[in-house]
PDB file of C-alpha atoms in Angstrom:
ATOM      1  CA  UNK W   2    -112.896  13.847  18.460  1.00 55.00           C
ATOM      2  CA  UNK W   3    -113.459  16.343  15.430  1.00 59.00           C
ATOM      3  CA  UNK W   4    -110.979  15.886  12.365  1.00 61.00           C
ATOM      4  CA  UNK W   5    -107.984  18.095  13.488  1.00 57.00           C
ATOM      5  CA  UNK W   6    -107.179  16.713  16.597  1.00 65.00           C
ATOM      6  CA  UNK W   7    -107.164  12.999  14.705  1.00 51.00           C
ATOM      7  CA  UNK W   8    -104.533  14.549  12.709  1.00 50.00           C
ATOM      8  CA  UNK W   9    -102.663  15.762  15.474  1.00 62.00           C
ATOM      9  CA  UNK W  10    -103.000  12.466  17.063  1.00 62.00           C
ATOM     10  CA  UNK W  11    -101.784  10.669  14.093  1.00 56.00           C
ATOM     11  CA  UNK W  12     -98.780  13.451  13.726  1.00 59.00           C
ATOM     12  CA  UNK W  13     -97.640  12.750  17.039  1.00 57.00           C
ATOM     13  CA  UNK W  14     -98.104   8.766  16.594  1.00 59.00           C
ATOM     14  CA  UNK W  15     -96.460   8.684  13.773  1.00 56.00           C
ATOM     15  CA  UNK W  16     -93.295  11.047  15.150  1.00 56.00           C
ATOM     16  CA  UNK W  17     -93.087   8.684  18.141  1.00 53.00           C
ATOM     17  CA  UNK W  18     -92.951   5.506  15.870  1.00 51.00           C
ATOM     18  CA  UNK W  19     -89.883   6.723  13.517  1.00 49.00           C
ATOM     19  CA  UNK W  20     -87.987   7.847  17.452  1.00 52.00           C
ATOM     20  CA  UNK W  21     -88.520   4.679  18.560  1.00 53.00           C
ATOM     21  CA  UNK W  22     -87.387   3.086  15.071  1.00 49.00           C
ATOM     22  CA  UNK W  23     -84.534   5.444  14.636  1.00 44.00           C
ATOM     23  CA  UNK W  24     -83.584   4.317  19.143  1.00 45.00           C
ATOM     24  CA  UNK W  25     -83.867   0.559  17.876  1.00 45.00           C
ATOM     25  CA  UNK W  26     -81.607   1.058  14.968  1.00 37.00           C
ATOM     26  CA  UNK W  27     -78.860   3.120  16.628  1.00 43.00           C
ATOM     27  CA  UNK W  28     -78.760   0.631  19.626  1.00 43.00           C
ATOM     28  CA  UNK W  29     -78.554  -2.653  17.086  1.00 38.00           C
ATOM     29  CA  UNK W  30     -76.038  -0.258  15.068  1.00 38.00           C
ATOM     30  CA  UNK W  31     -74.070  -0.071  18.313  1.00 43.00           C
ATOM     31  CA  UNK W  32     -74.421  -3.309  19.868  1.00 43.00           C
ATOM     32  CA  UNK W  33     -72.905  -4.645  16.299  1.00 43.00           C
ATOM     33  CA  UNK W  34     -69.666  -5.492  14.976  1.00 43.00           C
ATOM     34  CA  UNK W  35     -69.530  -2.096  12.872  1.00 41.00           C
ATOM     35  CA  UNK W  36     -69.259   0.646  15.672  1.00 45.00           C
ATOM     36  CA  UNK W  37     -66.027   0.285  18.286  1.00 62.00           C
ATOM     37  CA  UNK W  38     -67.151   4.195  19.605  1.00 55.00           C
ATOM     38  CA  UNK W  39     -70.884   5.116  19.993  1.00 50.00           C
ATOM     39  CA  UNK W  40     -71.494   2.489  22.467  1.00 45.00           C
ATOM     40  CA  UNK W  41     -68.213   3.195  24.436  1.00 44.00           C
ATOM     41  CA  UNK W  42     -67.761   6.849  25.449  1.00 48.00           C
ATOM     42  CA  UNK W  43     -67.464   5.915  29.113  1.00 45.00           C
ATOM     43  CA  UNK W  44     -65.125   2.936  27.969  1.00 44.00           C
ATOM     44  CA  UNK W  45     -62.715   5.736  26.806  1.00 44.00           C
ATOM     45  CA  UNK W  46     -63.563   7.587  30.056  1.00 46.00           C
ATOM     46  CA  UNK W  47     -63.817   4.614  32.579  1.00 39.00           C
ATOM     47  CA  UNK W  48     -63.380   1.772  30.649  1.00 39.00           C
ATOM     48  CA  UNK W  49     -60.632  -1.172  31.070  1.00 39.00           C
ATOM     49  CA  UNK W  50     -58.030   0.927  29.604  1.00 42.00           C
ATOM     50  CA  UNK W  51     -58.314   4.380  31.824  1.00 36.00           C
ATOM     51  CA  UNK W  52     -55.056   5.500  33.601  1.00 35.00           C
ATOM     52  CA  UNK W  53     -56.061   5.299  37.200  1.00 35.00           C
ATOM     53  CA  UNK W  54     -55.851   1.823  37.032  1.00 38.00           C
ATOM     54  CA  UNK W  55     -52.665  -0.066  38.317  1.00 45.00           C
ATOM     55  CA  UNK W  56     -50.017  -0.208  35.619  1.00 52.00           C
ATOM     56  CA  UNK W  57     -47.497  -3.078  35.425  1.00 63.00           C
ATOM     57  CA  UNK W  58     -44.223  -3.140  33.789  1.00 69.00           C
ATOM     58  CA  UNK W  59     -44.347  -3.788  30.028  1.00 82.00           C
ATOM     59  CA  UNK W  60     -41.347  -6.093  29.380  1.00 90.00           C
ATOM     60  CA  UNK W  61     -40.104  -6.558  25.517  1.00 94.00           C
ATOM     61  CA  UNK W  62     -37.300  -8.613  26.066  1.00 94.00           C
ATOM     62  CA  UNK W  63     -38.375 -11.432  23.983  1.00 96.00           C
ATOM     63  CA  UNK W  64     -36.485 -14.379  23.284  1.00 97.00           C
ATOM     64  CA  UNK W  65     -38.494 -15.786  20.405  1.00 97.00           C
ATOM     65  CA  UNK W  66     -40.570 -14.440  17.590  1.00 97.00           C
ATOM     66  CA  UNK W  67     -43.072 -15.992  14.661  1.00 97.00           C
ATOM     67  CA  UNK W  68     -45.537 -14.678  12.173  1.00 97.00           C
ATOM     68  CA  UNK W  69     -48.964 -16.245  13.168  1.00 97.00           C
ATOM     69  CA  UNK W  70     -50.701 -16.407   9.804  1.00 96.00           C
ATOM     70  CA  UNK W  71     -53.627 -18.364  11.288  1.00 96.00           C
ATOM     71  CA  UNK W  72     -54.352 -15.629  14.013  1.00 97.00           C
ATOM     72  CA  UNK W  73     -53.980 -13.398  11.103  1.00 97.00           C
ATOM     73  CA  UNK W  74     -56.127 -14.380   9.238  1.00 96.00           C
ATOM     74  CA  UNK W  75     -58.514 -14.319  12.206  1.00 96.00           C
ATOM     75  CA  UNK W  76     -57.921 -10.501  12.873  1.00 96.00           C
ATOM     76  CA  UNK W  77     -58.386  -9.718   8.804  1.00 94.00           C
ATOM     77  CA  UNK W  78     -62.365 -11.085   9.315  1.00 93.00           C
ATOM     78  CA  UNK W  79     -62.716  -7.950  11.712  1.00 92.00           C
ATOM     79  CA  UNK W  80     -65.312  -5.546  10.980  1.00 88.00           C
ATOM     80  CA  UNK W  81     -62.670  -2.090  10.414  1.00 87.00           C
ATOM     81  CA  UNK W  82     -59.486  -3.872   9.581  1.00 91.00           C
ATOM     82  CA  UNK W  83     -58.404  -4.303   6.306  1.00 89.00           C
ATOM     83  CA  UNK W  84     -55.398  -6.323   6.966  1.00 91.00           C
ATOM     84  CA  UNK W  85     -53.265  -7.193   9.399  1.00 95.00           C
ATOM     85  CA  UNK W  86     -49.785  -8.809  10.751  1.00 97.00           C
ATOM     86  CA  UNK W  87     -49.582 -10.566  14.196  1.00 98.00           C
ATOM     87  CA  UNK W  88     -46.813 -11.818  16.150  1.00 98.00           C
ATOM     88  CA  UNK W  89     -45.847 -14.105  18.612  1.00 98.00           C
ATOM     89  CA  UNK W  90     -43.122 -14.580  21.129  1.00 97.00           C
ATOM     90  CA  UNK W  91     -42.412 -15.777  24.550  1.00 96.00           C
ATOM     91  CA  UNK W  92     -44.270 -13.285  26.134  1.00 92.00           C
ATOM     92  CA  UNK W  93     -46.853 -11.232  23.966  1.00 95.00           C
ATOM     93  CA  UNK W  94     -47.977 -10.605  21.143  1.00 96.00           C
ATOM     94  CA  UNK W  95     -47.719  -7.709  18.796  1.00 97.00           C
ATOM     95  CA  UNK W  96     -50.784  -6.753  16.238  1.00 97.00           C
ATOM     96  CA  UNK W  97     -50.243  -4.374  13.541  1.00 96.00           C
ATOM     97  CA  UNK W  98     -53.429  -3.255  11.722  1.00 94.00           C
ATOM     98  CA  UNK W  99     -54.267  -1.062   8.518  1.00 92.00           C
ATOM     99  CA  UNK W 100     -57.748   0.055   9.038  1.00 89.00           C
ATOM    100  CA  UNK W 101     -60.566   0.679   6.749  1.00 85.00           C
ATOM    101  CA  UNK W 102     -64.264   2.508   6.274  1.00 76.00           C
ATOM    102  CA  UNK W 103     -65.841  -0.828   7.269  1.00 72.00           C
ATOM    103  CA  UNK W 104     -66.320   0.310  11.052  1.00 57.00           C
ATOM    104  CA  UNK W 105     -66.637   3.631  12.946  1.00 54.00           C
ATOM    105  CA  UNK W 106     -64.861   4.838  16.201  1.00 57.00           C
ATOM    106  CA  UNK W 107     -61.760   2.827  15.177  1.00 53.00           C
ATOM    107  CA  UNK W 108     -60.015   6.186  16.916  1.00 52.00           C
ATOM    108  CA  UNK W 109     -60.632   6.737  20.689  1.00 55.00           C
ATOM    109  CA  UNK W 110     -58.563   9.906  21.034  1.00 60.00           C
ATOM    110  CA  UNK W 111     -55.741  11.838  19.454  1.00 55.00           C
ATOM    111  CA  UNK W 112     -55.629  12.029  15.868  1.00 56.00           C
ATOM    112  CA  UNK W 113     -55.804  10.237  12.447  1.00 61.00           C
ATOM    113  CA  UNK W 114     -52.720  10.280   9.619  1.00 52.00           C
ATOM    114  CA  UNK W 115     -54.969  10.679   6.626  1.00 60.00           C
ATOM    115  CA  UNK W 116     -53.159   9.947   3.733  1.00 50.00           C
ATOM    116  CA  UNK W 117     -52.750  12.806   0.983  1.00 52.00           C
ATOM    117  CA  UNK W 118     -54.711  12.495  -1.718  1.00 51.00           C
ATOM    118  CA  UNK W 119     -53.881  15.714  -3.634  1.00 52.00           C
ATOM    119  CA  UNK W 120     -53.301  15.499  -6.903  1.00 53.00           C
ATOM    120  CA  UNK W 121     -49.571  16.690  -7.737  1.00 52.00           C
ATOM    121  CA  UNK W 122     -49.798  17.919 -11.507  1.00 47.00           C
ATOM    122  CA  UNK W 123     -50.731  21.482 -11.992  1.00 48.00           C
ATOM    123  CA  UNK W 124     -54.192  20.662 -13.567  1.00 47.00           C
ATOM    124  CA  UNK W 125     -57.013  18.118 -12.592  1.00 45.00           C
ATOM    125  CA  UNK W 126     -57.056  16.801 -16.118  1.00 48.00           C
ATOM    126  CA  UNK W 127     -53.041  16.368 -16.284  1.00 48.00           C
ATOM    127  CA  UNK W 128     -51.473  12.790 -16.023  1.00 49.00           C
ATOM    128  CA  UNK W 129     -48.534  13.007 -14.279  1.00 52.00           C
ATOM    129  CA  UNK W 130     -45.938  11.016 -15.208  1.00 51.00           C
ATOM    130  CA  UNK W 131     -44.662  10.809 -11.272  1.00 51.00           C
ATOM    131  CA  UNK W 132     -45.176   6.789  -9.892  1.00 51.00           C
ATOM    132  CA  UNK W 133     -45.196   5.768  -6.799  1.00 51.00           C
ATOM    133  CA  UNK W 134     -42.936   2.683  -5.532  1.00 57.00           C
ATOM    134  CA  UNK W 135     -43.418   0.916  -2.580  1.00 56.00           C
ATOM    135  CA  UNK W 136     -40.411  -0.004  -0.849  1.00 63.00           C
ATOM    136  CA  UNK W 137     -39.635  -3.852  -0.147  1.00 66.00           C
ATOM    137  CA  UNK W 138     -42.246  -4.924   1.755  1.00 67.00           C
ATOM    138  CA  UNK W 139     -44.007  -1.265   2.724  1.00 79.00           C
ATOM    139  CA  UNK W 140     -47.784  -1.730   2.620  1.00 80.00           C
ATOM    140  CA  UNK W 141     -49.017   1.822   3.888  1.00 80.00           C
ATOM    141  CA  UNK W 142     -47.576   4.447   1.917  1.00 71.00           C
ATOM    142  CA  UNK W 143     -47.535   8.825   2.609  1.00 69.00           C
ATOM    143  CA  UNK W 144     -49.529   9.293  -0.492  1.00 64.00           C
ATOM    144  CA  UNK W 145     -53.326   7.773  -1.926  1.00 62.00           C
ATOM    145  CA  UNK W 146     -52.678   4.696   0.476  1.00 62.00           C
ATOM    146  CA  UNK W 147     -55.073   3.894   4.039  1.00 79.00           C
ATOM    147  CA  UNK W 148     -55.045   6.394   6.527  1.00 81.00           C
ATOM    148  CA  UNK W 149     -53.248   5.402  10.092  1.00 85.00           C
ATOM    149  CA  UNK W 150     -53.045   6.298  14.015  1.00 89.00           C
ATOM    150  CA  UNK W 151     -49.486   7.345  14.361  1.00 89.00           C
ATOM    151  CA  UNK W 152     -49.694   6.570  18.688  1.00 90.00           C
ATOM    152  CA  UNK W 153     -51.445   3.351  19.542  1.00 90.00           C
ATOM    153  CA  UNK W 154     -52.706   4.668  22.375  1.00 86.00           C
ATOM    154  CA  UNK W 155     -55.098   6.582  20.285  1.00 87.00           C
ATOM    155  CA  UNK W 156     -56.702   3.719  19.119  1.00 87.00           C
ATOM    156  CA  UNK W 157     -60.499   2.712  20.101  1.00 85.00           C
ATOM    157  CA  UNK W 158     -60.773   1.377  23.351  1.00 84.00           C
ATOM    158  CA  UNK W 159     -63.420  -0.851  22.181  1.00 86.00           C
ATOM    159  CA  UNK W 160     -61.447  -1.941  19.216  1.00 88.00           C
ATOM    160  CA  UNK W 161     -58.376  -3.048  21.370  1.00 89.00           C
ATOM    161  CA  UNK W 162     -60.499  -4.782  23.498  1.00 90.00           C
ATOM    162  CA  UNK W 163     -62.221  -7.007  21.244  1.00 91.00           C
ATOM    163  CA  UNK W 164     -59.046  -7.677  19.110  1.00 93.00           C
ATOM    164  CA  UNK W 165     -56.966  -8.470  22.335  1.00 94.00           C
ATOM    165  CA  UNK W 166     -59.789 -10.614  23.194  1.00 94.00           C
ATOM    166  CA  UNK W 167     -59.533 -12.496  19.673  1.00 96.00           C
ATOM    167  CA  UNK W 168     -55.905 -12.612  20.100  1.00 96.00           C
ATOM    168  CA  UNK W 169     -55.670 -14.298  23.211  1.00 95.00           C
ATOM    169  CA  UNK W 170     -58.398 -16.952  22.192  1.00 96.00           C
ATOM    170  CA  UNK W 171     -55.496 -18.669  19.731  1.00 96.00           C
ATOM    171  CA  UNK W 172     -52.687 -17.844  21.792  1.00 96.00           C
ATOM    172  CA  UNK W 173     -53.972 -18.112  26.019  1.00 95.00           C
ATOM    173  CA  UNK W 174     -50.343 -18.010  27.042  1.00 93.00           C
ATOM    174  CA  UNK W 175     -49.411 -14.841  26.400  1.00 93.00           C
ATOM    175  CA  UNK W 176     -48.913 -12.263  28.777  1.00 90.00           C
ATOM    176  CA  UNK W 177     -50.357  -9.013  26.782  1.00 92.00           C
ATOM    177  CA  UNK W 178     -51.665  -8.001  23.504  1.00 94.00           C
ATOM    178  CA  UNK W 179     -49.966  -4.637  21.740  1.00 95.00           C
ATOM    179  CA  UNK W 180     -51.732  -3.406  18.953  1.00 94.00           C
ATOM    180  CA  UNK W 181     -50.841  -0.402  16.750  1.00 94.00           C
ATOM    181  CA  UNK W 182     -52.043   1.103  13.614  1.00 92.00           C
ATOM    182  CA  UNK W 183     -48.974   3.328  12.941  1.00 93.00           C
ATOM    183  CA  UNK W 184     -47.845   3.495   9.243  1.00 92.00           C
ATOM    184  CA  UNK W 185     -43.996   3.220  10.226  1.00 93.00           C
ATOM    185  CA  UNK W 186     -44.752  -0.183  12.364  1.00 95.00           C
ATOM    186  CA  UNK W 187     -47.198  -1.761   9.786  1.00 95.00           C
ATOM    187  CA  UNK W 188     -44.660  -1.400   7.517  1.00 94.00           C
ATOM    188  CA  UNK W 189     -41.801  -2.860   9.445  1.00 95.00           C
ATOM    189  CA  UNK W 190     -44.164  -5.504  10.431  1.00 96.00           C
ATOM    190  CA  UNK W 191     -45.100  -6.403   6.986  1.00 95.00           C
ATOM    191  CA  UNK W 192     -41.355  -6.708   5.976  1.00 95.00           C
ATOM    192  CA  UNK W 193     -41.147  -9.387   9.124  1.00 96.00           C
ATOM    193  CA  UNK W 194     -44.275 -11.489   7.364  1.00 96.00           C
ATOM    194  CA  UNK W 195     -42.451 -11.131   4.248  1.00 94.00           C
ATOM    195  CA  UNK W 196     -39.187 -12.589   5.358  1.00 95.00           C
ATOM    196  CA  UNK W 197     -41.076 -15.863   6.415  1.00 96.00           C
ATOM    197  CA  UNK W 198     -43.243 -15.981   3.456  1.00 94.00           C
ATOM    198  CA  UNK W 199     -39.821 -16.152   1.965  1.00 94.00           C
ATOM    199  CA  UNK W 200     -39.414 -19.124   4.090  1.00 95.00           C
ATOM    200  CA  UNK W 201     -36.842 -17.415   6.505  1.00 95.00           C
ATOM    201  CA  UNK W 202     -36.309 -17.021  10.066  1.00 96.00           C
ATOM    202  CA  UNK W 203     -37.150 -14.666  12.210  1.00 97.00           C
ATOM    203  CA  UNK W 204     -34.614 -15.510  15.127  1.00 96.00           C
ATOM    204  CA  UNK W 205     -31.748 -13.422  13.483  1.00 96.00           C
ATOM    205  CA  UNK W 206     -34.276 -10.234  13.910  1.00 97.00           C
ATOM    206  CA  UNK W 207     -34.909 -10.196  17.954  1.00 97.00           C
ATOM    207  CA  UNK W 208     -33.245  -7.907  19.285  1.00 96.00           C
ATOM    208  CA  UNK W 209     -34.165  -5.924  16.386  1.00 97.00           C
ATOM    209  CA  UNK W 210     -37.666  -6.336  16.800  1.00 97.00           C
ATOM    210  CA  UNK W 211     -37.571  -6.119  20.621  1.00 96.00           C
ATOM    211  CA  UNK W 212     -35.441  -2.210  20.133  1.00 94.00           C
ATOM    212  CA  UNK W 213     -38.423  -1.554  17.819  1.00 95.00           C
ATOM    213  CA  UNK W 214     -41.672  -2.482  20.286  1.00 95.00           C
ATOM    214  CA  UNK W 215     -39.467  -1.095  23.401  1.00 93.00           C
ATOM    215  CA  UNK W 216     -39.155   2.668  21.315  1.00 93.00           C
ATOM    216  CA  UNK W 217     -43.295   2.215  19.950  1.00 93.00           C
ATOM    217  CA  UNK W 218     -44.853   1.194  22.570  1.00 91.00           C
ATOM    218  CA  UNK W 219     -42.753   2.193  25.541  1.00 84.00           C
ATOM    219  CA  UNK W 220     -41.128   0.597  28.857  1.00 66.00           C
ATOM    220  CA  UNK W 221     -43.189   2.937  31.335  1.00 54.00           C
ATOM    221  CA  UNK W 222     -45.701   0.153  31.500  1.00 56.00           C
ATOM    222  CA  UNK W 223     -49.085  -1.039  30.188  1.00 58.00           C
ATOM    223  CA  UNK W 224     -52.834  -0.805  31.729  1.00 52.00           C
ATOM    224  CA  UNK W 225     -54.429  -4.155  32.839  1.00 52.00           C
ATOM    225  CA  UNK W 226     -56.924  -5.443  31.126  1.00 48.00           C
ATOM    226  CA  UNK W 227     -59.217  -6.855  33.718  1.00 47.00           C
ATOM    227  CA  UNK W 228     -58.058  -4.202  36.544  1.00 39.00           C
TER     228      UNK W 228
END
């Protein structure tokens, strides 16, 4: 084997090695707790949440309602999520979620809110004198705040999934898991949390609550899980 062909040998050795490295990598990448999309194109396609499956009527006439901080505290640990508020009533339980850069394909389809970062004086080197107040109990605001998924529907597959999954492991009597990353519903759910952090009750706010999941999430009904 003269000199060239070693070289050649070696080239193609060596290109083989960093495929199979960069194959191992992207499938650990995937298989991790960083990646809700790669590994679940079909999901979106075929997965547990695709619309030929039977639906079932999504009912939101609860009769109770409490903050779980526990089960909160739970969904927080999650790879993507940089905070969270979850709810329990009667029936289901209700998942609002501010996502981060700690996780990709957080987004199955549709599109993202980014928030608007622009800078409002005239020149990059101004200070403008403009500040920005978050209303009682707001957590996600229009401007320099987390970017959201105004229709939960748009949210990862994958991501649902797993947090449904978490969900129902500290509350098994519940019927479904909704789960939304809408700025307009964090923020309404975040003024809930705060009313019991106040050490108030949340029965007063029912029906209020239930008009609120009936209009986000809809009455038309909701794709089983395990179809």
């Amino acid at each position: 084997m003269n000199r060239l062909t070693v070289v050649r040998s070696l080239a193609v050795l060596a290109a083989a090695v960093v495929w199979i490295s960069a194959c191992s990598y992207q499938k650990h990448f995937e298989a991790g707790p960083s990646d809700y999309g790669s590994r679940t194109e079909s999901h979106e396609r075929s997965g547990f949440r695709t619309y030929n499956t039977q639906l079932k009527a999504a009912d939101h006439n609860n009769n109770s309602l409490q903050f779980t901080q526990s089960t909160t505290d739970a969904v927080d640990d999650m790879k993507g999520i940089r905070s969270s508020f979850v709810f329990v009533t009667d029936k289901n339980a209700y998942v609002a979620i501010v996502l981060d850069k700690t996780a990709t394909g957080t987004k199955g389809k549709g599109a993202i809110l980014f928030s608007d970062r622009t800078i409002a004086s005239p020149g990059v080197d101004d200070h403008s004198d403009v500040s920005y107040v978050l209303p009682k109990g707001d957590v996600v605001m229009d401007k320099y705040s987390f970017d959201t998924i105004p229709n939960p529907q748009d949210l990862s597959s994958e991501l649902v999934k797993e947090l449904s999954a978490l969900v129902r492991q500290h509350h098994p009597n519940i019927t479904n898991v909704f789960i939304s990353a809408n700025q307009q519903f964090i923020n309404r759910m975040s003024s809930y949390a705060l009313e019991v952090w106040k050490g108030g009750s949340l029965q007063p706010y029912v029906a209020d609550f239930n008009a609120l999941v009936k209009d986000h999430f809809g009455d038309h009904g909701i794709i089983e899980t395990n179809p």
